[in-house]
Amino acid sequence: MKTIQAHVDALFREIPDSARKESLKQEIVQNLQEKVSDLMAQGKTEEDAINRAIVEFGDIGDIREELRAQQQMPLMKTNAGQQLCFSIAGSLLIIALMIFINLYAAPDFLWCIFPIFAVLWWPLAMYFRWRKYR
């Protein structure tokens, strides 16, 4: 059964260590060992049973992606807050610039309201992204 453990270790080699990774590895090893025991009960040799169980198990690409996404979630939360603050500050600067240009170039007509509405979508989108990760 060392072959199964070595195979599972090789599958999870690229994934950073975590408690979730270890529990998944143990669960997969246990499932593969049960599959080998079932195949051996059907009359297969131990080596054939191990190879067949490994082949039938397949790849863990989905599990890898899930573990990576879980580890990146705290970083995304931090980035979402910073992006919200940046979008608010940037929008305020752009709005101030639009108001200044409007008052300097055409004080009789208040055209700056139109681009201001367009600029306000940026912090609004970042707010909803921030709320998603909060």
PDB file of N, CA and C in Angstrom, residues 25-121:
ATOM      1  N   LYS A  25      -5.983  14.135   1.348  1.00  0.00           N
ATOM      2  CA  LYS A  25      -5.029  13.065   1.042  1.00  0.00           C
ATOM      3  C   LYS A  25      -5.380  11.791   1.793  1.00  0.00           C
ATOM      4  N   GLN A  26      -5.689  11.914   3.081  1.00  0.00           N
ATOM      5  CA  GLN A  26      -6.041  10.735   3.872  1.00  0.00           C
ATOM      6  C   GLN A  26      -7.308  10.076   3.355  1.00  0.00           C
ATOM      7  N   GLU A  27      -8.277  10.891   2.985  1.00  0.00           N
ATOM      8  CA  GLU A  27      -9.540  10.354   2.469  1.00  0.00           C
ATOM      9  C   GLU A  27      -9.323   9.614   1.151  1.00  0.00           C
ATOM     10  N   ILE A  28      -8.511  10.186   0.265  1.00  0.00           N
ATOM     11  CA  ILE A  28      -8.240   9.552  -1.022  1.00  0.00           C
ATOM     12  C   ILE A  28      -7.471   8.252  -0.828  1.00  0.00           C
ATOM     13  N   VAL A  29      -6.467   8.262   0.057  1.00  0.00           N
ATOM     14  CA  VAL A  29      -5.711   7.038   0.334  1.00  0.00           C
ATOM     15  C   VAL A  29      -6.636   5.954   0.876  1.00  0.00           C
ATOM     16  N   GLN A  30      -7.511   6.319   1.795  1.00  0.00           N
ATOM     17  CA  GLN A  30      -8.444   5.360   2.362  1.00  0.00           C
ATOM     18  C   GLN A  30      -9.378   4.787   1.285  1.00  0.00           C
ATOM     19  N   ASN A  31      -9.897   5.643   0.423  1.00  0.00           N
ATOM     20  CA  ASN A  31     -10.777   5.178  -0.656  1.00  0.00           C
ATOM     21  C   ASN A  31     -10.046   4.252  -1.618  1.00  0.00           C
ATOM     22  N   LEU A  32      -8.807   4.606  -1.961  1.00  0.00           N
ATOM     23  CA  LEU A  32      -8.032   3.751  -2.862  1.00  0.00           C
ATOM     24  C   LEU A  32      -7.707   2.406  -2.209  1.00  0.00           C
ATOM     25  N   GLN A  33      -7.405   2.407  -0.929  1.00  0.00           N
ATOM     26  CA  GLN A  33      -7.129   1.149  -0.230  1.00  0.00           C
ATOM     27  C   GLN A  33      -8.371   0.258  -0.183  1.00  0.00           C
ATOM     28  N   GLU A  34      -9.521   0.866   0.020  1.00  0.00           N
ATOM     29  CA  GLU A  34     -10.766   0.088  -0.003  1.00  0.00           C
ATOM     30  C   GLU A  34     -11.018  -0.487  -1.385  1.00  0.00           C
ATOM     31  N   LYS A  35     -10.746   0.296  -2.425  1.00  0.00           N
ATOM     32  CA  LYS A  35     -10.921  -0.174  -3.800  1.00  0.00           C
ATOM     33  C   LYS A  35      -9.973  -1.332  -4.083  1.00  0.00           C
ATOM     34  N   VAL A  36      -8.732  -1.243  -3.605  1.00  0.00           N
ATOM     35  CA  VAL A  36      -7.759  -2.319  -3.794  1.00  0.00           C
ATOM     36  C   VAL A  36      -8.234  -3.576  -3.069  1.00  0.00           C
ATOM     37  N   SER A  37      -8.740  -3.418  -1.868  1.00  0.00           N
ATOM     38  CA  SER A  37      -9.245  -4.580  -1.110  1.00  0.00           C
ATOM     39  C   SER A  37     -10.411  -5.241  -1.841  1.00  0.00           C
ATOM     40  N   ASP A  38     -11.302  -4.439  -2.397  1.00  0.00           N
ATOM     41  CA  ASP A  38     -12.434  -4.985  -3.161  1.00  0.00           C
ATOM     42  C   ASP A  38     -11.957  -5.735  -4.397  1.00  0.00           C
ATOM     43  N   LEU A  39     -10.993  -5.157  -5.100  1.00  0.00           N
ATOM     44  CA  LEU A  39     -10.477  -5.813  -6.300  1.00  0.00           C
ATOM     45  C   LEU A  39      -9.742  -7.107  -5.957  1.00  0.00           C
ATOM     46  N   MET A  40      -9.023  -7.108  -4.841  1.00  0.00           N
ATOM     47  CA  MET A  40      -8.321  -8.321  -4.425  1.00  0.00           C
ATOM     48  C   MET A  40      -9.321  -9.402  -4.014  1.00  0.00           C
ATOM     49  N   ALA A  41     -10.444  -8.994  -3.437  1.00  0.00           N
ATOM     50  CA  ALA A  41     -11.497  -9.950  -3.075  1.00  0.00           C
ATOM     51  C   ALA A  41     -12.124 -10.562  -4.326  1.00  0.00           C
ATOM     52  N   GLN A  42     -12.060  -9.863  -5.440  1.00  0.00           N
ATOM     53  CA  GLN A  42     -12.585 -10.376  -6.701  1.00  0.00           C
ATOM     54  C   GLN A  42     -11.588 -11.276  -7.421  1.00  0.00           C
ATOM     55  N   GLY A  43     -10.403 -11.427  -6.852  1.00  0.00           N
ATOM     56  CA  GLY A  43      -9.425 -12.353  -7.414  1.00  0.00           C
ATOM     57  C   GLY A  43      -8.250 -11.703  -8.111  1.00  0.00           C
ATOM     58  N   LYS A  44      -8.130 -10.402  -8.085  1.00  0.00           N
ATOM     59  CA  LYS A  44      -6.988  -9.718  -8.697  1.00  0.00           C
ATOM     60  C   LYS A  44      -5.769  -9.839  -7.787  1.00  0.00           C
ATOM     61  N   THR A  45      -4.599  -9.772  -8.390  1.00  0.00           N
ATOM     62  CA  THR A  45      -3.384  -9.742  -7.572  1.00  0.00           C
ATOM     63  C   THR A  45      -3.257  -8.338  -6.970  1.00  0.00           C
ATOM     64  N   GLU A  46      -2.419  -8.232  -5.956  1.00  0.00           N
ATOM     65  CA  GLU A  46      -2.290  -6.939  -5.280  1.00  0.00           C
ATOM     66  C   GLU A  46      -1.776  -5.868  -6.232  1.00  0.00           C
ATOM     67  N   GLU A  47      -0.782  -6.193  -7.037  1.00  0.00           N
ATOM     68  CA  GLU A  47      -0.212  -5.214  -7.962  1.00  0.00           C
ATOM     69  C   GLU A  47      -1.241  -4.780  -9.014  1.00  0.00           C
ATOM     70  N   ASP A  48      -1.978  -5.734  -9.571  1.00  0.00           N
ATOM     71  CA  ASP A  48      -3.018  -5.394 -10.546  1.00  0.00           C
ATOM     72  C   ASP A  48      -4.118  -4.553  -9.913  1.00  0.00           C
ATOM     73  N   ALA A  49      -4.494  -4.899  -8.689  1.00  0.00           N
ATOM     74  CA  ALA A  49      -5.549  -4.163  -7.993  1.00  0.00           C
ATOM     75  C   ALA A  49      -5.120  -2.725  -7.731  1.00  0.00           C
ATOM     76  N   ILE A  50      -3.871  -2.537  -7.318  1.00  0.00           N
ATOM     77  CA  ILE A  50      -3.359  -1.185  -7.061  1.00  0.00           C
ATOM     78  C   ILE A  50      -3.347  -0.371  -8.353  1.00  0.00           C
ATOM     79  N   ASN A  51      -2.813  -0.954  -9.422  1.00  0.00           N
ATOM     80  CA  ASN A  51      -2.745  -0.236 -10.699  1.00  0.00           C
ATOM     81  C   ASN A  51      -4.135   0.115 -11.223  1.00  0.00           C
ATOM     82  N   ARG A  52      -5.069  -0.818 -11.123  1.00  0.00           N
ATOM     83  CA  ARG A  52      -6.419  -0.553 -11.613  1.00  0.00           C
ATOM     84  C   ARG A  52      -7.108   0.527 -10.773  1.00  0.00           C
ATOM     85  N   ALA A  53      -6.923   0.487  -9.451  1.00  0.00           N
ATOM     86  CA  ALA A  53      -7.529   1.495  -8.584  1.00  0.00           C
ATOM     87  C   ALA A  53      -6.986   2.885  -8.903  1.00  0.00           C
ATOM     88  N   ILE A  54      -5.693   2.979  -9.152  1.00  0.00           N
ATOM     89  CA  ILE A  54      -5.071   4.267  -9.482  1.00  0.00           C
ATOM     90  C   ILE A  54      -5.579   4.774 -10.830  1.00  0.00           C
ATOM     91  N   VAL A  55      -5.670   3.893 -11.804  1.00  0.00           N
ATOM     92  CA  VAL A  55      -6.142   4.290 -13.127  1.00  0.00           C
ATOM     93  C   VAL A  55      -7.606   4.724 -13.067  1.00  0.00           C
ATOM     94  N   GLU A  56      -8.433   3.999 -12.339  1.00  0.00           N
ATOM     95  CA  GLU A  56      -9.853   4.347 -12.236  1.00  0.00           C
ATOM     96  C   GLU A  56     -10.067   5.634 -11.440  1.00  0.00           C
ATOM     97  N   PHE A  57      -9.151   5.922 -10.517  1.00  0.00           N
ATOM     98  CA  PHE A  57      -9.288   7.151  -9.730  1.00  0.00           C
ATOM     99  C   PHE A  57      -9.131   8.372 -10.612  1.00  0.00           C
ATOM    100  N   GLY A  58      -8.157   8.367 -11.500  1.00  0.00           N
ATOM    101  CA  GLY A  58      -7.983   9.469 -12.446  1.00  0.00           C
ATOM    102  C   GLY A  58      -7.168  10.615 -11.882  1.00  0.00           C
ATOM    103  N   ASP A  59      -7.469  11.818 -12.371  1.00  0.00           N
ATOM    104  CA  ASP A  59      -6.717  13.017 -12.036  1.00  0.00           C
ATOM    105  C   ASP A  59      -7.462  13.829 -10.986  1.00  0.00           C
ATOM    106  N   ILE A  60      -6.730  14.687 -10.269  1.00  0.00           N
ATOM    107  CA  ILE A  60      -7.349  15.501  -9.212  1.00  0.00           C
ATOM    108  C   ILE A  60      -7.323  16.983  -9.579  1.00  0.00           C
ATOM    109  N   GLY A  61      -7.457  17.283 -10.848  1.00  0.00           N
ATOM    110  CA  GLY A  61      -7.391  18.674 -11.301  1.00  0.00           C
ATOM    111  C   GLY A  61      -8.420  19.567 -10.626  1.00  0.00           C
ATOM    112  N   ASP A  62      -9.642  19.083 -10.475  1.00  0.00           N
ATOM    113  CA  ASP A  62     -10.689  19.884  -9.825  1.00  0.00           C
ATOM    114  C   ASP A  62     -10.362  20.145  -8.364  1.00  0.00           C
ATOM    115  N   ILE A  63      -9.836  19.133  -7.694  1.00  0.00           N
ATOM    116  CA  ILE A  63      -9.485  19.283  -6.276  1.00  0.00           C
ATOM    117  C   ILE A  63      -8.353  20.298  -6.132  1.00  0.00           C
ATOM    118  N   ARG A  64      -7.366  20.239  -7.017  1.00  0.00           N
ATOM    119  CA  ARG A  64      -6.256  21.204  -6.982  1.00  0.00           C
ATOM    120  C   ARG A  64      -6.766  22.630  -7.120  1.00  0.00           C
ATOM    121  N   GLU A  65      -7.636  22.844  -8.089  1.00  0.00           N
ATOM    122  CA  GLU A  65      -8.164  24.194  -8.309  1.00  0.00           C
ATOM    123  C   GLU A  65      -8.954  24.689  -7.106  1.00  0.00           C
ATOM    124  N   GLU A  66      -9.722  23.798  -6.484  1.00  0.00           N
ATOM    125  CA  GLU A  66     -10.500  24.179  -5.306  1.00  0.00           C
ATOM    126  C   GLU A  66      -9.582  24.578  -4.150  1.00  0.00           C
ATOM    127  N   LEU A  67      -8.528  23.795  -3.920  1.00  0.00           N
ATOM    128  CA  LEU A  67      -7.595  24.107  -2.833  1.00  0.00           C
ATOM    129  C   LEU A  67      -6.853  25.426  -3.104  1.00  0.00           C
ATOM    130  N   ARG A  68      -6.457  25.652  -4.344  1.00  0.00           N
ATOM    131  CA  ARG A  68      -5.770  26.910  -4.670  1.00  0.00           C
ATOM    132  C   ARG A  68      -6.705  28.102  -4.483  1.00  0.00           C
ATOM    133  N   ALA A  69      -7.958  27.942  -4.880  1.00  0.00           N
ATOM    134  CA  ALA A  69      -8.923  29.035  -4.737  1.00  0.00           C
ATOM    135  C   ALA A  69      -9.162  29.359  -3.267  1.00  0.00           C
ATOM    136  N   GLN A  70      -9.226  28.329  -2.417  1.00  0.00           N
ATOM    137  CA  GLN A  70      -9.430  28.558  -0.987  1.00  0.00           C
ATOM    138  C   GLN A  70      -8.248  29.277  -0.366  1.00  0.00           C
ATOM    139  N   GLN A  71      -7.046  28.998  -0.850  1.00  0.00           N
ATOM    140  CA  GLN A  71      -5.866  29.641  -0.290  1.00  0.00           C
ATOM    141  C   GLN A  71      -5.719  31.075  -0.792  1.00  0.00           C
ATOM    142  N   GLN A  72      -6.281  31.401  -1.952  1.00  0.00           N
ATOM    143  CA  GLN A  72      -6.170  32.749  -2.486  1.00  0.00           C
ATOM    144  C   GLN A  72      -7.284  33.656  -1.987  1.00  0.00           C
ATOM    145  N   MET A  73      -8.309  33.116  -1.349  1.00  0.00           N
ATOM    146  CA  MET A  73      -9.457  33.902  -0.914  1.00  0.00           C
ATOM    147  C   MET A  73      -9.068  35.036   0.048  1.00  0.00           C
ATOM    148  N   PRO A  74      -8.235  34.817   1.079  1.00  0.00           N
ATOM    149  CA  PRO A  74      -7.879  35.944   1.967  1.00  0.00           C
ATOM    150  C   PRO A  74      -7.177  37.074   1.227  1.00  0.00           C
ATOM    151  N   LEU A  75      -6.327  36.752   0.273  1.00  0.00           N
ATOM    152  CA  LEU A  75      -5.641  37.778  -0.507  1.00  0.00           C
ATOM    153  C   LEU A  75      -6.640  38.561  -1.343  1.00  0.00           C
ATOM    154  N   MET A  76      -7.622  37.890  -1.902  1.00  0.00           N
ATOM    155  CA  MET A  76      -8.632  38.572  -2.710  1.00  0.00           C
ATOM    156  C   MET A  76      -9.480  39.496  -1.844  1.00  0.00           C
ATOM    157  N   LYS A  77      -9.744  39.108  -0.590  1.00  0.00           N
ATOM    158  CA  LYS A  77     -10.501  39.969   0.318  1.00  0.00           C
ATOM    159  C   LYS A  77      -9.745  41.266   0.570  1.00  0.00           C
ATOM    160  N   THR A  78      -8.461  41.160   0.839  1.00  0.00           N
ATOM    161  CA  THR A  78      -7.635  42.335   1.085  1.00  0.00           C
ATOM    162  C   THR A  78      -7.581  43.213  -0.156  1.00  0.00           C
ATOM    163  N   ASN A  79      -7.379  42.608  -1.305  1.00  0.00           N
ATOM    164  CA  ASN A  79      -7.306  43.374  -2.547  1.00  0.00           C
ATOM    165  C   ASN A  79      -8.623  44.062  -2.861  1.00  0.00           C
ATOM    166  N   ALA A  80      -9.738  43.434  -2.561  1.00  0.00           N
ATOM    167  CA  ALA A  80     -11.040  44.029  -2.860  1.00  0.00           C
ATOM    168  C   ALA A  80     -11.240  45.311  -2.056  1.00  0.00           C
ATOM    169  N   GLY A  81     -10.834  45.327  -0.806  1.00  0.00           N
ATOM    170  CA  GLY A  81     -10.949  46.535   0.011  1.00  0.00           C
ATOM    171  C   GLY A  81     -10.056  47.648  -0.494  1.00  0.00           C
ATOM    172  N   GLN A  82      -8.839  47.302  -0.877  1.00  0.00           N
ATOM    173  CA  GLN A  82      -7.921  48.305  -1.405  1.00  0.00           C
ATOM    174  C   GLN A  82      -8.420  48.849  -2.743  1.00  0.00           C
ATOM    175  N   GLN A  83      -8.971  47.984  -3.558  1.00  0.00           N
ATOM    176  CA  GLN A  83      -9.479  48.432  -4.852  1.00  0.00           C
ATOM    177  C   GLN A  83     -10.690  49.348  -4.680  1.00  0.00           C
ATOM    178  N   LEU A  84     -11.525  49.062  -3.679  1.00  0.00           N
ATOM    179  CA  LEU A  84     -12.665  49.941  -3.407  1.00  0.00           C
ATOM    180  C   LEU A  84     -12.179  51.335  -3.012  1.00  0.00           C
ATOM    181  N   CYS A  85     -11.218  51.400  -2.094  1.00  0.00           N
ATOM    182  CA  CYS A  85     -10.673  52.700  -1.667  1.00  0.00           C
ATOM    183  C   CYS A  85     -10.028  53.447  -2.834  1.00  0.00           C
ATOM    184  N   PHE A  86      -9.281  52.735  -3.651  1.00  0.00           N
ATOM    185  CA  PHE A  86      -8.643  53.355  -4.804  1.00  0.00           C
ATOM    186  C   PHE A  86      -9.682  53.885  -5.788  1.00  0.00           C
ATOM    187  N   SER A  87     -10.739  53.121  -6.020  1.00  0.00           N
ATOM    188  CA  SER A  87     -11.765  53.563  -6.973  1.00  0.00           C
ATOM    189  C   SER A  87     -12.509  54.791  -6.455  1.00  0.00           C
ATOM    190  N   ILE A  88     -12.746  54.866  -5.160  1.00  0.00           N
ATOM    191  CA  ILE A  88     -13.410  56.044  -4.590  1.00  0.00           C
ATOM    192  C   ILE A  88     -12.521  57.273  -4.733  1.00  0.00           C
ATOM    193  N   ALA A  89     -11.243  57.112  -4.366  1.00  0.00           N
ATOM    194  CA  ALA A  89     -10.315  58.245  -4.467  1.00  0.00           C
ATOM    195  C   ALA A  89     -10.144  58.685  -5.922  1.00  0.00           C
ATOM    196  N   GLY A  90      -9.983  57.740  -6.827  1.00  0.00           N
ATOM    197  CA  GLY A  90      -9.823  58.073  -8.242  1.00  0.00           C
ATOM    198  C   GLY A  90     -11.058  58.742  -8.815  1.00  0.00           C
ATOM    199  N   SER A  91     -12.218  58.247  -8.429  1.00  0.00           N
ATOM    200  CA  SER A  91     -13.469  58.848  -8.915  1.00  0.00           C
ATOM    201  C   SER A  91     -13.622  60.277  -8.424  1.00  0.00           C
ATOM    202  N   LEU A  92     -13.281  60.509  -7.164  1.00  0.00           N
ATOM    203  CA  LEU A  92     -13.377  61.872  -6.627  1.00  0.00           C
ATOM    204  C   LEU A  92     -12.448  62.828  -7.374  1.00  0.00           C
ATOM    205  N   LEU A  93     -11.247  62.370  -7.702  1.00  0.00           N
ATOM    206  CA  LEU A  93     -10.321  63.213  -8.456  1.00  0.00           C
ATOM    207  C   LEU A  93     -10.844  63.499  -9.864  1.00  0.00           C
ATOM    208  N   ILE A  94     -11.374  62.488 -10.516  1.00  0.00           N
ATOM    209  CA  ILE A  94     -11.905  62.676 -11.866  1.00  0.00           C
ATOM    210  C   ILE A  94     -13.113  63.616 -11.838  1.00  0.00           C
ATOM    211  N   ILE A  95     -13.978  63.425 -10.839  1.00  0.00           N
ATOM    212  CA  ILE A  95     -15.160  64.294 -10.718  1.00  0.00           C
ATOM    213  C   ILE A  95     -14.739  65.750 -10.475  1.00  0.00           C
ATOM    214  N   ALA A  96     -13.754  65.943  -9.597  1.00  0.00           N
ATOM    215  CA  ALA A  96     -13.267  67.306  -9.338  1.00  0.00           C
ATOM    216  C   ALA A  96     -12.688  67.931 -10.606  1.00  0.00           C
ATOM    217  N   LEU A  97     -11.960  67.134 -11.374  1.00  0.00           N
ATOM    218  CA  LEU A  97     -11.404  67.632 -12.630  1.00  0.00           C
ATOM    219  C   LEU A  97     -12.518  68.014 -13.608  1.00  0.00           C
ATOM    220  N   MET A  98     -13.530  67.186 -13.715  1.00  0.00           N
ATOM    221  CA  MET A  98     -14.654  67.478 -14.624  1.00  0.00           C
ATOM    222  C   MET A  98     -15.384  68.765 -14.209  1.00  0.00           C
ATOM    223  N   ILE A  99     -15.600  68.928 -12.920  1.00  0.00           N
ATOM    224  CA  ILE A  99     -16.278  70.136 -12.439  1.00  0.00           C
ATOM    225  C   ILE A  99     -15.424  71.377 -12.736  1.00  0.00           C
ATOM    226  N   PHE A 100     -14.114  71.287 -12.496  1.00  0.00           N
ATOM    227  CA  PHE A 100     -13.219  72.417 -12.773  1.00  0.00           C
ATOM    228  C   PHE A 100     -13.239  72.776 -14.259  1.00  0.00           C
ATOM    229  N   ILE A 101     -13.114  71.754 -15.123  1.00  0.00           N
ATOM    230  CA  ILE A 101     -13.119  72.018 -16.566  1.00  0.00           C
ATOM    231  C   ILE A 101     -14.442  72.643 -16.992  1.00  0.00           C
ATOM    232  N   ASN A 102     -15.543  72.105 -16.435  1.00  0.00           N
ATOM    233  CA  ASN A 102     -16.865  72.638 -16.775  1.00  0.00           C
ATOM    234  C   ASN A 102     -16.980  74.106 -16.363  1.00  0.00           C
ATOM    235  N   LEU A 103     -16.591  74.434 -15.144  1.00  0.00           N
ATOM    236  CA  LEU A 103     -16.717  75.809 -14.652  1.00  0.00           C
ATOM    237  C   LEU A 103     -15.768  76.762 -15.374  1.00  0.00           C
ATOM    238  N   TYR A 104     -14.629  76.266 -15.811  1.00  0.00           N
ATOM    239  CA  TYR A 104     -13.665  77.102 -16.517  1.00  0.00           C
ATOM    240  C   TYR A 104     -14.059  77.324 -17.974  1.00  0.00           C
ATOM    241  N   ALA A 105     -14.475  76.244 -18.647  1.00  0.00           N
ATOM    242  CA  ALA A 105     -14.741  76.324 -20.086  1.00  0.00           C
ATOM    243  C   ALA A 105     -16.153  76.799 -20.417  1.00  0.00           C
ATOM    244  N   ALA A 106     -17.145  76.311 -19.698  1.00  0.00           N
ATOM    245  CA  ALA A 106     -18.543  76.652 -20.042  1.00  0.00           C
ATOM    246  C   ALA A 106     -19.353  76.790 -18.771  1.00  0.00           C
ATOM    247  N   PRO A 107     -19.219  77.901 -18.060  1.00  0.00           N
ATOM    248  CA  PRO A 107     -19.926  78.039 -16.787  1.00  0.00           C
ATOM    249  C   PRO A 107     -21.449  78.175 -16.936  1.00  0.00           C
ATOM    250  N   ASP A 108     -21.921  78.433 -18.136  1.00  0.00           N
ATOM    251  CA  ASP A 108     -23.363  78.598 -18.335  1.00  0.00           C
ATOM    252  C   ASP A 108     -24.115  77.274 -18.438  1.00  0.00           C
ATOM    253  N   PHE A 109     -23.437  76.214 -18.843  1.00  0.00           N
ATOM    254  CA  PHE A 109     -24.089  74.919 -19.049  1.00  0.00           C
ATOM    255  C   PHE A 109     -23.371  73.862 -18.208  1.00  0.00           C
ATOM    256  N   LEU A 110     -24.096  73.135 -17.421  1.00  0.00           N
ATOM    257  CA  LEU A 110     -23.525  72.137 -16.513  1.00  0.00           C
ATOM    258  C   LEU A 110     -23.468  70.761 -17.208  1.00  0.00           C
ATOM    259  N   TRP A 111     -22.515  70.586 -18.098  1.00  0.00           N
ATOM    260  CA  TRP A 111     -22.382  69.348 -18.852  1.00  0.00           C
ATOM    261  C   TRP A 111     -21.611  68.273 -18.075  1.00  0.00           C
ATOM    262  N   CYS A 112     -20.925  68.630 -17.006  1.00  0.00           N
ATOM    263  CA  CYS A 112     -20.070  67.672 -16.287  1.00  0.00           C
ATOM    264  C   CYS A 112     -20.872  66.579 -15.579  1.00  0.00           C
ATOM    265  N   ILE A 113     -22.170  66.753 -15.442  1.00  0.00           N
ATOM    266  CA  ILE A 113     -22.983  65.737 -14.769  1.00  0.00           C
ATOM    267  C   ILE A 113     -22.970  64.429 -15.550  1.00  0.00           C
ATOM    268  N   PHE A 114     -22.937  64.509 -16.863  1.00  0.00           N
ATOM    269  CA  PHE A 114     -22.980  63.297 -17.685  1.00  0.00           C
ATOM    270  C   PHE A 114     -21.746  62.416 -17.487  1.00  0.00           C
ATOM    271  N   PRO A 115     -20.526  62.946 -17.571  1.00  0.00           N
ATOM    272  CA  PRO A 115     -19.375  62.070 -17.298  1.00  0.00           C
ATOM    273  C   PRO A 115     -19.282  61.650 -15.831  1.00  0.00           C
ATOM    274  N   ILE A 116     -19.830  62.468 -14.934  1.00  0.00           N
ATOM    275  CA  ILE A 116     -19.802  62.104 -13.512  1.00  0.00           C
ATOM    276  C   ILE A 116     -20.614  60.830 -13.277  1.00  0.00           C
ATOM    277  N   PHE A 117     -21.770  60.724 -13.918  1.00  0.00           N
ATOM    278  CA  PHE A 117     -22.561  59.497 -13.789  1.00  0.00           C
ATOM    279  C   PHE A 117     -21.793  58.283 -14.312  1.00  0.00           C
ATOM    280  N   ALA A 118     -21.070  58.471 -15.393  1.00  0.00           N
ATOM    281  CA  ALA A 118     -20.279  57.368 -15.952  1.00  0.00           C
ATOM    282  C   ALA A 118     -19.155  56.958 -14.998  1.00  0.00           C
ATOM    283  N   VAL A 119     -18.510  57.938 -14.383  1.00  0.00           N
ATOM    284  CA  VAL A 119     -17.387  57.650 -13.482  1.00  0.00           C
ATOM    285  C   VAL A 119     -17.864  56.957 -12.207  1.00  0.00           C
ATOM    286  N   LEU A 120     -19.077  57.222 -11.779  1.00  0.00           N
ATOM    287  CA  LEU A 120     -19.589  56.627 -10.538  1.00  0.00           C
ATOM    288  C   LEU A 120     -19.812  55.115 -10.631  1.00  0.00           C
ATOM    289  N   TRP A 121     -19.836  54.573 -11.834  1.00  0.00           N
ATOM    290  CA  TRP A 121     -19.988  53.120 -11.966  1.00  0.00           C
ATOM    291  C   TRP A 121     -18.761  52.371 -11.442  1.00  0.00           C
TER     292      TRP A 121
END
